[in-house]
Coordinates of C-alpha atoms in Angstrom, one line a residue:
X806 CA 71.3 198.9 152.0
X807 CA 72.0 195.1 152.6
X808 CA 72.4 192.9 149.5
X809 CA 69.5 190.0 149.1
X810 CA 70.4 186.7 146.6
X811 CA 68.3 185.8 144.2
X812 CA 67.1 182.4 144.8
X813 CA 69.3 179.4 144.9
X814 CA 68.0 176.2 142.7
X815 CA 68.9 172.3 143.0
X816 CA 71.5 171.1 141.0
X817 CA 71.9 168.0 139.8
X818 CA 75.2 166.3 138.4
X819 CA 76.5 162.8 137.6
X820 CA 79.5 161.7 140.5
X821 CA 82.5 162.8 139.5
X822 CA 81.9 166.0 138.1
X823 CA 82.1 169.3 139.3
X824 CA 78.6 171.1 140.6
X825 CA 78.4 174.8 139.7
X826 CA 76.4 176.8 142.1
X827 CA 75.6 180.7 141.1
X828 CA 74.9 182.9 143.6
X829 CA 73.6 186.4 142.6
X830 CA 73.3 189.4 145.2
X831 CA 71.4 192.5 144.6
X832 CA 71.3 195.9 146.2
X833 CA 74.3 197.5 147.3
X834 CA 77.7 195.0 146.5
X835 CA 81.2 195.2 146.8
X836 CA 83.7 192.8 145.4
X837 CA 85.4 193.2 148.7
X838 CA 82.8 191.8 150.4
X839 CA 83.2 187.9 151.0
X840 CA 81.2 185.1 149.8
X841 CA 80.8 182.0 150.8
X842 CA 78.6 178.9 150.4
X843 CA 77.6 177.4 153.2
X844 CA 76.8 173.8 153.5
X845 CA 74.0 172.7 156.2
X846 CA 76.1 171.2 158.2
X847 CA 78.0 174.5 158.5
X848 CA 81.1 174.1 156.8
X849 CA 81.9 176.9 154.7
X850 CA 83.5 176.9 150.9
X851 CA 85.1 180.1 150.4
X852 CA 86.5 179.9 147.1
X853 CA 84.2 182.1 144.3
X854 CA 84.3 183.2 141.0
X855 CA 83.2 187.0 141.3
X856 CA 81.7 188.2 137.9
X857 CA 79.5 191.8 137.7
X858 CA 76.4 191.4 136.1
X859 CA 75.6 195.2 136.4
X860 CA 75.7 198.3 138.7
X861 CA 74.2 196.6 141.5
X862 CA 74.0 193.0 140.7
X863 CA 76.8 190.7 141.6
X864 CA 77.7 186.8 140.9
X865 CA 79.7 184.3 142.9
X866 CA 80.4 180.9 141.7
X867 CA 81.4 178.1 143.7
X868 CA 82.5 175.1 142.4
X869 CA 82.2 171.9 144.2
X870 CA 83.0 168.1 143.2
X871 CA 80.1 165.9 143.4
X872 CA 80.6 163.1 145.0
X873 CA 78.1 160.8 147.2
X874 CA 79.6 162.2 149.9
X875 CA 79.1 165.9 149.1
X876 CA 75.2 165.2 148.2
X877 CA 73.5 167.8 150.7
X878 CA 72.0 171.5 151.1
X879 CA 73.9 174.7 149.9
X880 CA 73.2 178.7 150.4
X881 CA 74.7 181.5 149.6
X882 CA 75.9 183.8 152.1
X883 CA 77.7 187.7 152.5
X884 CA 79.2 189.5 154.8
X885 CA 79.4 193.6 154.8
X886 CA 79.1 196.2 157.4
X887 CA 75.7 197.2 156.7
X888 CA 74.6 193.6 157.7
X889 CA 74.8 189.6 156.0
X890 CA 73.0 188.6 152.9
X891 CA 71.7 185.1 153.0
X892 CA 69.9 182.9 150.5
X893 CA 67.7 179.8 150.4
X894 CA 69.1 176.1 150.4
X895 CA 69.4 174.0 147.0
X896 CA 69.9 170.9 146.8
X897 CA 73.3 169.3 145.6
X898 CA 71.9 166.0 143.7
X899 CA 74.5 163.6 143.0
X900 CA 73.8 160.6 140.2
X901 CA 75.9 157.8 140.0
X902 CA 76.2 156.4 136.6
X903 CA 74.3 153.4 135.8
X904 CA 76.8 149.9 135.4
X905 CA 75.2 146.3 134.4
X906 CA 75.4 144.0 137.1
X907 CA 75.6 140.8 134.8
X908 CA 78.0 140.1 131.4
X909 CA 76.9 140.1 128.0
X910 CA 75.2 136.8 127.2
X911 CA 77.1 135.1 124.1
X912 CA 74.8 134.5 121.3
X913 CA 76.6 132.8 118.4
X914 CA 80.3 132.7 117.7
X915 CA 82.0 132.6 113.9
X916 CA 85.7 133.2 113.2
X917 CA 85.4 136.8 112.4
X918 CA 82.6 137.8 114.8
X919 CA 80.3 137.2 118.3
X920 CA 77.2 137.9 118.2
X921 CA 75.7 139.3 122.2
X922 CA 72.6 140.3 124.2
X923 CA 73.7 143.4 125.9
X924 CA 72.0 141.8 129.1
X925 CA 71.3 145.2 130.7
X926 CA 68.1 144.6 132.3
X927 CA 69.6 144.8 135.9
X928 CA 72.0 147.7 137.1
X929 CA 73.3 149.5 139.9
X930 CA 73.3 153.3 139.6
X931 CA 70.6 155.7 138.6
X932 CA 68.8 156.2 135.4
X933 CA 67.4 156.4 133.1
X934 CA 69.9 154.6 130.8
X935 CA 70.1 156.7 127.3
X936 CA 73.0 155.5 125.3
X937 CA 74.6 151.8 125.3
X938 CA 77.8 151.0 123.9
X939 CA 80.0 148.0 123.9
X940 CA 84.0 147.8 124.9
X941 CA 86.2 145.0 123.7
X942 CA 90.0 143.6 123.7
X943 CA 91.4 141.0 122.8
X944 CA 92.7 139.2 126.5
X945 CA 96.5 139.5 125.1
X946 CA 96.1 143.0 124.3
X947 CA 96.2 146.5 125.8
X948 CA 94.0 147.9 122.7
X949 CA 90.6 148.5 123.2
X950 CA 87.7 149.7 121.1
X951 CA 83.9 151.1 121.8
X952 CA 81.3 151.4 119.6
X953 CA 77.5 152.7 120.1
X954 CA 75.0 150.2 120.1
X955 CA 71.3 150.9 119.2
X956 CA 69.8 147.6 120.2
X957 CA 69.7 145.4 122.7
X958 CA 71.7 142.6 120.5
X959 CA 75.1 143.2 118.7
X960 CA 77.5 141.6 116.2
X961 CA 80.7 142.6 116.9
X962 CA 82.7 142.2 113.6
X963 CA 86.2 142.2 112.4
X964 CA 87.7 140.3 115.0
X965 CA 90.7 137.9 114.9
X966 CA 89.9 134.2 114.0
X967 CA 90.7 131.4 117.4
X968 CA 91.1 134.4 120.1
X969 CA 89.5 135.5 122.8
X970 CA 88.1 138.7 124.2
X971 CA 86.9 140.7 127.2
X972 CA 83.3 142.3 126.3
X973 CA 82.0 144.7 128.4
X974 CA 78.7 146.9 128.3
X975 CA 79.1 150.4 128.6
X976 CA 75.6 152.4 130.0
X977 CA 75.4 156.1 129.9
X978 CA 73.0 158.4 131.6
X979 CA 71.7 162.4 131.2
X980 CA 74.8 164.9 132.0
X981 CA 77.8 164.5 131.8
X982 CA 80.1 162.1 132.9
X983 CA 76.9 160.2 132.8
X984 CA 78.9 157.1 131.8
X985 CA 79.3 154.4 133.9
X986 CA 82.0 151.9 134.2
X987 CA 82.0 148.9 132.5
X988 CA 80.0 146.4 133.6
X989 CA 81.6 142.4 133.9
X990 CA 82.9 141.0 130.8
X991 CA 81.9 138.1 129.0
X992 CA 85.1 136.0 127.7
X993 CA 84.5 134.5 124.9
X994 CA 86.3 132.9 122.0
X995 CA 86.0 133.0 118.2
X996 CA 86.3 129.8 116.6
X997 CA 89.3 129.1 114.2
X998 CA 89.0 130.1 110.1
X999 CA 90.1 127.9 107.0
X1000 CA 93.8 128.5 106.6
X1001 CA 94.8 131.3 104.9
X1002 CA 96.5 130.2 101.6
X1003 CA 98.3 126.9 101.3
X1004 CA 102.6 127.0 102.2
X1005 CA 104.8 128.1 99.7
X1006 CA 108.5 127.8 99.2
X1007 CA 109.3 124.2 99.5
X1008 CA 112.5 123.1 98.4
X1009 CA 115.2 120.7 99.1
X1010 CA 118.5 121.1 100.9
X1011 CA 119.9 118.1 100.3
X1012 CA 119.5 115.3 97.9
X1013 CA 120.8 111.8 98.3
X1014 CA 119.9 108.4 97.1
X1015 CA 117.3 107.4 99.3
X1016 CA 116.7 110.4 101.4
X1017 CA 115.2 114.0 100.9
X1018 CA 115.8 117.1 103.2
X1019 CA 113.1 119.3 102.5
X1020 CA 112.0 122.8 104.2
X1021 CA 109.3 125.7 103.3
X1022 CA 108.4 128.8 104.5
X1023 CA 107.9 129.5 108.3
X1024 CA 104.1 128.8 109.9
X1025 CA 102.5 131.8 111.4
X1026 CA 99.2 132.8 112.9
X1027 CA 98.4 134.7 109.5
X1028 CA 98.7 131.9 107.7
X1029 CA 96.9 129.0 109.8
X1030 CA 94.0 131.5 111.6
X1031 CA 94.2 128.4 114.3
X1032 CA 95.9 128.1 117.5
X1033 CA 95.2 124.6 116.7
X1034 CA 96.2 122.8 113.7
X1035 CA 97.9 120.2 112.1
X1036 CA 100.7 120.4 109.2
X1037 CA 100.8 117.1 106.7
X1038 CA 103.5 116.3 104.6
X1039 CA 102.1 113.6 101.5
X1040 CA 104.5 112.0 98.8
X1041 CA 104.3 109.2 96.4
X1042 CA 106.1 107.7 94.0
X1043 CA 106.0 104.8 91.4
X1044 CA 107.6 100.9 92.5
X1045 CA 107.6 98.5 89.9
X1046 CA 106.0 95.2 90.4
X1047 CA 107.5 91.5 89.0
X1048 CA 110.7 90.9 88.3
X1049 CA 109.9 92.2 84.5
X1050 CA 109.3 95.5 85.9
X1051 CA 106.6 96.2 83.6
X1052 CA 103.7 97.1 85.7
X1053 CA 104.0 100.1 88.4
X1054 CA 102.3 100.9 91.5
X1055 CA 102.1 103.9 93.4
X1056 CA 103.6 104.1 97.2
X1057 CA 101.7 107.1 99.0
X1058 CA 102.1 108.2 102.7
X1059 CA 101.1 111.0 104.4
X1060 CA 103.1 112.3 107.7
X1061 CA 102.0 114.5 110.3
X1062 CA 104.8 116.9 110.8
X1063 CA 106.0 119.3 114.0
X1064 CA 103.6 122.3 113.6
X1065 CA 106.7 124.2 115.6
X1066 CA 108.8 123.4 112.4
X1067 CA 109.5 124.1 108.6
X1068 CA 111.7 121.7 107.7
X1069 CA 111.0 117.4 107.7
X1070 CA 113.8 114.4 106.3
X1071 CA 112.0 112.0 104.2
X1072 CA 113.9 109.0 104.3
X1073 CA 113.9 104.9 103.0
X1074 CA 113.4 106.3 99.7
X1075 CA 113.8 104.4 96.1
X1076 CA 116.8 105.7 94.0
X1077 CA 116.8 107.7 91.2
X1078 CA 113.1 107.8 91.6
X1079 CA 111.1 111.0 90.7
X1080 CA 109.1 111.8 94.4
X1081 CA 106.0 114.1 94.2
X1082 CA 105.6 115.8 97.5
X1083 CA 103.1 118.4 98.7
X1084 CA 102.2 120.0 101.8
X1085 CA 98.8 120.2 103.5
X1086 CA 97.8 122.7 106.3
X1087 CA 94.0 121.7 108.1
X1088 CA 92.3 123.1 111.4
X1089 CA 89.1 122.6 112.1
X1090 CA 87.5 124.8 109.8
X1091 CA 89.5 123.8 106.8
X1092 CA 92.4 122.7 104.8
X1093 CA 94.5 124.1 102.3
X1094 CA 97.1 122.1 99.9
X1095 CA 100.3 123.4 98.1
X1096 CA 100.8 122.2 94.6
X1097 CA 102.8 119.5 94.0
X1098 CA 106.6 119.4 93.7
X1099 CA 108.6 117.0 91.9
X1100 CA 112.1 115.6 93.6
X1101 CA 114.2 113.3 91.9
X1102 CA 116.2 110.9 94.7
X1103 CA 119.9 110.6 93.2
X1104 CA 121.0 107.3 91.9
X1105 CA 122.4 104.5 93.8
X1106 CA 124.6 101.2 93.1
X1107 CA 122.0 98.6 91.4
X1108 CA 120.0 96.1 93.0
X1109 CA 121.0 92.4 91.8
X1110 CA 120.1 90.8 88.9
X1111 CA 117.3 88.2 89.9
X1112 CA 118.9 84.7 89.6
X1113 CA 116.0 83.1 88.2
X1114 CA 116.1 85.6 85.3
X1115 CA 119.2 83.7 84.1
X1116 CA 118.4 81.6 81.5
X1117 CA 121.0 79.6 79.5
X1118 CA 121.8 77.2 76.5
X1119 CA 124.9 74.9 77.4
X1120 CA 126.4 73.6 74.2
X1121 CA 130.0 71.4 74.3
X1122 CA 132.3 74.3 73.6
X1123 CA 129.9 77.4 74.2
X1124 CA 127.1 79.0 76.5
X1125 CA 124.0 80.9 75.4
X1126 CA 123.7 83.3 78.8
X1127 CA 120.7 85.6 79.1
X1128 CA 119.3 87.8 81.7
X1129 CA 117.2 90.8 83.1
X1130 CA 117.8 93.8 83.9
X1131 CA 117.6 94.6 87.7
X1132 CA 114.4 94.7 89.3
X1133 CA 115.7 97.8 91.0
X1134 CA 118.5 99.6 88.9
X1135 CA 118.8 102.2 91.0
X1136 CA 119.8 104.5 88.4
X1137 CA 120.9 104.4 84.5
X1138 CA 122.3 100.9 83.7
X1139 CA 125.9 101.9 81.9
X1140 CA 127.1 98.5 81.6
X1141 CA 127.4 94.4 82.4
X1142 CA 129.9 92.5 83.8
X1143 CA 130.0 88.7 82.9
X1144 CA 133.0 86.9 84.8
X1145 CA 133.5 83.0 84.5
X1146 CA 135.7 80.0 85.7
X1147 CA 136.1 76.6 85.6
X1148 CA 135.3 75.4 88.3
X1149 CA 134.8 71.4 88.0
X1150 CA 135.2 69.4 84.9
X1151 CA 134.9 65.1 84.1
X1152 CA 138.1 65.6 81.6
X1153 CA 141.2 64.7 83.6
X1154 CA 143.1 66.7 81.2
X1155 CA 141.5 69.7 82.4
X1156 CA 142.9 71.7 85.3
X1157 CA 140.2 73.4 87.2
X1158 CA 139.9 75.8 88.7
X1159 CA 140.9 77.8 85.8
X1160 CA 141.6 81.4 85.2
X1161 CA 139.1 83.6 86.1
X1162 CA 138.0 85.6 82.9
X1163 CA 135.7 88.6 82.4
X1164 CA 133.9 90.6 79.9
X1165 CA 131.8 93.8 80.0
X1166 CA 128.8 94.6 77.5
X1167 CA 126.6 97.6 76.8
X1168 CA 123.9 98.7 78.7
X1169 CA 121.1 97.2 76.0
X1170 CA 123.3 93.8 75.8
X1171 CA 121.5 91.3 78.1
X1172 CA 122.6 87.9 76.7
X1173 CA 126.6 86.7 76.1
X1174 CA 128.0 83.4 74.1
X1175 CA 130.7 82.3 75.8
X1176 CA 133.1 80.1 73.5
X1177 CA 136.1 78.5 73.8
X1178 CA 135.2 76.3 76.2
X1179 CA 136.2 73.0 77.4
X1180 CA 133.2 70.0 76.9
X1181 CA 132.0 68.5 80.2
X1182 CA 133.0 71.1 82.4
X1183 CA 131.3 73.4 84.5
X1184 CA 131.9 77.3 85.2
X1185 CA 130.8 79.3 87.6
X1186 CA 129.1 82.1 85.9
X1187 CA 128.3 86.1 87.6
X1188 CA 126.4 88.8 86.4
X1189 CA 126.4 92.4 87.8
X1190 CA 125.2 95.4 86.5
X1191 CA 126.7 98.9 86.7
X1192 CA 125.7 102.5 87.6
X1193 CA 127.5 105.7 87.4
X1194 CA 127.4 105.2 91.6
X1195 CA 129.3 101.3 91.0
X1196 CA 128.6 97.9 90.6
X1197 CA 125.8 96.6 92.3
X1198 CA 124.9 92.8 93.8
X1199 CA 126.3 89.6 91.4
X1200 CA 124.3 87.1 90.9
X1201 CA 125.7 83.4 90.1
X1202 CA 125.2 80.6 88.4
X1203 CA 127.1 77.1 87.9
X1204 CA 126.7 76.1 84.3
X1205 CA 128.2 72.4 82.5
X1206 CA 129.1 72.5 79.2
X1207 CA 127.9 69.4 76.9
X1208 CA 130.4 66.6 76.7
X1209 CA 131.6 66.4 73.0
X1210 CA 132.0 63.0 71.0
X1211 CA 135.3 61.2 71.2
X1212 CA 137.6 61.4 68.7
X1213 CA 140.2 58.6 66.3
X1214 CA 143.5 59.9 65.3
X1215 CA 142.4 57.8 61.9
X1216 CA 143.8 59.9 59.4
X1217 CA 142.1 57.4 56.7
X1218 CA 139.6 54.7 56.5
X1219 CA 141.7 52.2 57.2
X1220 CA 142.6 48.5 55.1
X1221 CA 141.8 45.3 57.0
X1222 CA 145.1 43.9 58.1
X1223 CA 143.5 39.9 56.9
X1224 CA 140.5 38.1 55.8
X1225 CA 139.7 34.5 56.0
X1226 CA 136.0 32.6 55.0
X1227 CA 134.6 33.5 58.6
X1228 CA 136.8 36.7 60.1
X1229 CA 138.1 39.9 59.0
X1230 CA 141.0 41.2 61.0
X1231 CA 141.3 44.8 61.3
X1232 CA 143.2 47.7 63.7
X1233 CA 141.4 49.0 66.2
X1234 CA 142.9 52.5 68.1
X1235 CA 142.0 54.1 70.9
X1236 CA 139.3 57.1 70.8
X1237 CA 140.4 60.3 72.7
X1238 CA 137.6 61.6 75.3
X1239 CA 136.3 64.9 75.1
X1240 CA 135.0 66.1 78.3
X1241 CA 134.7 62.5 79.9
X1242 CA 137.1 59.5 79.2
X1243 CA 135.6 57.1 76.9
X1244 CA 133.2 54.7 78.9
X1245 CA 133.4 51.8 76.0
X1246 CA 134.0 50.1 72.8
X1247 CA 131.7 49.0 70.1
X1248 CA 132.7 46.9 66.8
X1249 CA 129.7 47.0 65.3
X1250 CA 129.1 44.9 61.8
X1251 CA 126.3 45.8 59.1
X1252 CA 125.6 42.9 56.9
X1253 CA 125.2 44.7 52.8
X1254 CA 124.9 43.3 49.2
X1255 CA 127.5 42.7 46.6
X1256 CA 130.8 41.2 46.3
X1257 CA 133.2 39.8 49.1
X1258 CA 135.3 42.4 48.7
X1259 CA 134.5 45.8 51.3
X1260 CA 132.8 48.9 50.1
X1261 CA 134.5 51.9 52.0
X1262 CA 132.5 55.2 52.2
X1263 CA 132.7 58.5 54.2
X1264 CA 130.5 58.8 57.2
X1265 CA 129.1 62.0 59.0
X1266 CA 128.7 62.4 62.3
X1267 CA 125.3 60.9 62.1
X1268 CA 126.1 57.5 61.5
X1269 CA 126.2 56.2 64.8
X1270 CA 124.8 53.1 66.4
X1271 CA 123.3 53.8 69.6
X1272 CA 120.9 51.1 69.5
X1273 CA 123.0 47.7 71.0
X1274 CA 121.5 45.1 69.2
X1275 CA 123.1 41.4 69.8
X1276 CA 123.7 39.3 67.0
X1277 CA 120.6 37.1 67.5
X1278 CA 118.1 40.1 68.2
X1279 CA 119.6 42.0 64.8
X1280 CA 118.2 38.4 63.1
X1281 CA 114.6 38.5 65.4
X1282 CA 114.5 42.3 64.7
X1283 CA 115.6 42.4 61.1
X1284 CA 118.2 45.3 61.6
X1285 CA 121.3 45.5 59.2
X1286 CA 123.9 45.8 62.1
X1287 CA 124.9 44.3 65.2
X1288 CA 127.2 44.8 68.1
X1289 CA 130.0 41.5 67.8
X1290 CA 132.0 43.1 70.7
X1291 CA 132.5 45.4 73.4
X1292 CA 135.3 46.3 74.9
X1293 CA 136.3 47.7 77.9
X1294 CA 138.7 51.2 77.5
X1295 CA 141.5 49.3 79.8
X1296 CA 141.0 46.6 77.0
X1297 CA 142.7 49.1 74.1
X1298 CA 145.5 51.3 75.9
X1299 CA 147.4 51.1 72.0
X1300 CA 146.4 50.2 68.3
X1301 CA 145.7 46.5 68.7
X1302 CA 144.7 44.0 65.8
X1303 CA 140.4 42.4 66.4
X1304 CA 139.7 39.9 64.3
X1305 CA 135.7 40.3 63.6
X1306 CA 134.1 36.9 63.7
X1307 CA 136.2 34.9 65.9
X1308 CA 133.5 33.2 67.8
X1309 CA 134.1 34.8 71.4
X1310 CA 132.1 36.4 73.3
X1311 CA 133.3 40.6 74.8
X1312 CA 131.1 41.8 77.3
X1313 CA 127.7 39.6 76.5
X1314 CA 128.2 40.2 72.6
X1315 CA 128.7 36.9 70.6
X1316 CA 131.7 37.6 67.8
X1317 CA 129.5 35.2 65.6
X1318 CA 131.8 33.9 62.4
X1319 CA 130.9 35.9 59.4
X1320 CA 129.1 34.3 56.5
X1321 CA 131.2 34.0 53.5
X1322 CA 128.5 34.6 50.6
X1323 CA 127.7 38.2 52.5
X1324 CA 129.4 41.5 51.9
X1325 CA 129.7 43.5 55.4
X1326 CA 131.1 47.1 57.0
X1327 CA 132.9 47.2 60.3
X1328 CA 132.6 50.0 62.0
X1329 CA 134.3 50.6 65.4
X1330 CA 132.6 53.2 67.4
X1331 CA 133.6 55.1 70.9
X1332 CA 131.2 56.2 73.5
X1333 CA 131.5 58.4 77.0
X1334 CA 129.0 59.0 79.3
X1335 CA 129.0 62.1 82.1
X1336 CA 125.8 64.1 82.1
X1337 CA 125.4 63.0 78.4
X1338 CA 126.2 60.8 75.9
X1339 CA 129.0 61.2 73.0
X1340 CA 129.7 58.8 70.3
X1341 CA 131.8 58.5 67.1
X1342 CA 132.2 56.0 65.1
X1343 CA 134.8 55.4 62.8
X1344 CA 134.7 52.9 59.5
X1345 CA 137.6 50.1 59.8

């Protein structure tokens, strides 16, 4: 008449879960009848699950939540009128799940992966261990992600170049809830990859003569795969070299620029000068370079015209004035400007300083003749060259013309105004200077053949007699003429008669008395001297 259980058996569950015991009475049962479970230290769990296995057989569960605490000795106990049921103790086993006391040990580290010893030799908990798996996050993120490993090394793969992570070791035992925390993690890093592609996008936002504002696209972490890089900004350009500006070199430079930026201001740059610029992005693991981009600098006034390229031909009235182009033109030459004035001159008759004058020529003009000028003077000469931004530097010169030969306001060969056995008398006027005032006065006398009576003949500018011979060295030297007088320009202020042979003496020269059996040519010749030498000489 009184119930009896069926026996009671251990059970055995990981911490944290809930223990199930079953309790099954036999005989004579009523669901009215309580059941409880009875620990050993007499407290009493009355909650059940009642379930009818048949007529006369009768289940209670009791749930209970393992916990260390909670390990101990259960039995199943009812109550009814006809006297108490009461069963054997089981056990309540409680496992803890196994955890490993030490980290991961790193292995080897690549941008993409780590490679770990699971380092699960030691642990606290209870075994045996039958599944391992490995948790991991990068430190700056809440995401994490587990994956089953089958040995006791493990590359963990598709991770994020230069960042680090928290990787833990997961250990699992039988039952469930048999998985135990994670164990400590190892922090480690990955190490940086070569940059992603090179930078793109750069362009300029302003242009100017000598200065460049460039930007490109903005740096990010999916372009650089480095917390720790360097951004490089490289340009060069051609210089010429010499003043001919024939031979080129190259300028190149590169700068390091903010990595927190995306725009740089190149500046101290050449005018109208086409820059080639390119960007370069290195970490550690590599570097990648844009393609080169061509910016042409805008053009600028002209450097000045080197003054030793000036190279001229002074004639009496005109100048032959060449010159180079500018070693730095800064831009298209559109024209020269030539500007000149006298400035100094040995003619008294010439007011200086004169009016300043100017002329332009075409770009591929690099020479000028001046003309019209006055002999013996000099001009201050300047040279500048043009762009479409202005006139650049001048550079100057002083330049002196030639001094030209005097000149006789003869407007004939004139007649000897007397003649006697030993003299000829003839009119001698003054020369007018031509650039200097006429430093002196020659008669010179050239002995010829034939009759007494003079021989008159044109003369070109050629015939001159530079060469002062005296009377006596004519004999000693054998020449055909000979200086019988100088005179001084304060000697002649009008036309005044000279009698040629008259046995005086004018400035060292003997007027020796002529021979009467020889025919002879006066000539009277002029002379100035300033920074060269004119003569003409004029038949009388």
């Amino acid at each position: 008449k009184v119930p009896h259980f069926s026996r009671l058996g251990d059970v055995e569950v990981n911490a944290g879960q809930n223990a199930s015991f079953q309790c099954v009475a036999t005989g004579k049962v009523s669901e009215t009848e309580p059941f409880v479970l009875e620990r050993r230290n007499s407290v009493v769990l009355d909650t059940s699950w009642l379930s009818r296995l048949s007529h006369k057989r009768l289940m209670a569960t009791f749930q209970v939540e393992a916990q260390r605490g909670e390990q101990d000795h259960y039995r199943c106990v009812t109550l009814s009128p006809r006297g108490a049921a009461v069963s054997n103790f089981g056990e309540l086993i409680v496992r803890v799940p196994p955890t490993p006391i030490a980290p991961p040990q790193l292995l080897r580290a690549g941008p993409t992966y780590l490679i770990i010893q699971l380092n699960t030799n030691s642990i606290v908990g209870d075994g045996p261990v039958i599944r391992r798996e490995i948790q991991y996050r990068a430190s700056q993120s809440t995401w994490k992600e587990t994956h089953v490993v089958g040995s006791l090394t493990y590359k963990v793969w598709h991770l994020e170049p230069d960042t680090e992570y928290y990787i833990s070791v997961l250990l699992t035992r039988p039952g469930e809830g048999g998985t135990g925390a994670p164990g400590p993690p190892l922090v480690s890093r990955t190490k940086c990859a070569e940059p992603m592609r090179a930078l793109r996008g750069l362009t300029a936002t302003e242009i100017q003569p000598r200065l460049l504002a460039l930007q490109w696209e903005p740096l990010g972490y999916n372009l650089t795969r480095c917390h720790t890089y360097t951004l490089y900004l490289c340009y060069r350009y051609s210089m010429p070299t010499g003043t001919s500006g024939g031979n080129n070199a190259t300028v190149r430079e590169c700068l390091s620029v903010d990595r927190n930026t995306s725009h740089f201001t190149l500046r101290d740059l050449p005018p109208f000068r086409a820059v080639h610029i390119r960007l370069a992005l290195a970490n550690p693991e590599g570097k990648k370079e844009s393609r080169e981009v061509t910016f042409q600098t805008e053009e600028d006034i002209p450097g000045g015209i080197a003054p030793e390229s000036l190279t001229f031909t002074p004639l009496d009235d005109m100048i032959f004035l060449k010159w180079e182009e500018p070693v730095e033109p800064n831009g298209l030459i559109t024209q020269y400007e030539i500007s000149y004035q006298s400035t100094e001159s040995s003619d008294p008759g010439i007011n200086v300083p004169g009016p300043r004058r100017t002329v332009s020529k075409l770009r591929n003009e690099t020479y000028h003749m001046f003309s019209g000028l006055h002999p013996g003077t000099t001009y201050l000469v300047s040279v500048r060259a043009r762009t479409a931004k202005g006139f650049g530097q001048t550079a100057l010169t002083e330049i002196t013309t030639n001094i030209s030969a005097p000149v006789f306001d003869y407007e004939d060969i004139p007649s000897p105004l007397s003649e006697s056995e030993s003299t000829i008398t003839v009119l001698l006027r003054p020369a007018l200077g031509r650039g200097a005032p006429v430093s002196a006065y020659q008669v010179v006398v050239v002995e010829e053949d034939g009759s007494r009576r003079m021989r008159r003949r044109e003369l070109g500018t050629v015939d001159c007699f530079p060469t002062a011979n005296s009377h006596s060295e004519a004999q000693v030297k054998g020449a055909p003429h000979y200086y019988t007088a100088e005179l001084a320009p304060s000697s002649l202020p009008e036309a005044t008669p000279f009698t040629v042979g008259d046995n005086h003496t004018y400035n060292g020269y003997w007027n020796s008395p002529l021979d009467p059996t020889k025919n002879y040519l006066i000539y009277f010749q002029a002379s100035s001297n300033f920074k060269g030498v004119g003569i003409v000489t004029m038949p009388v």
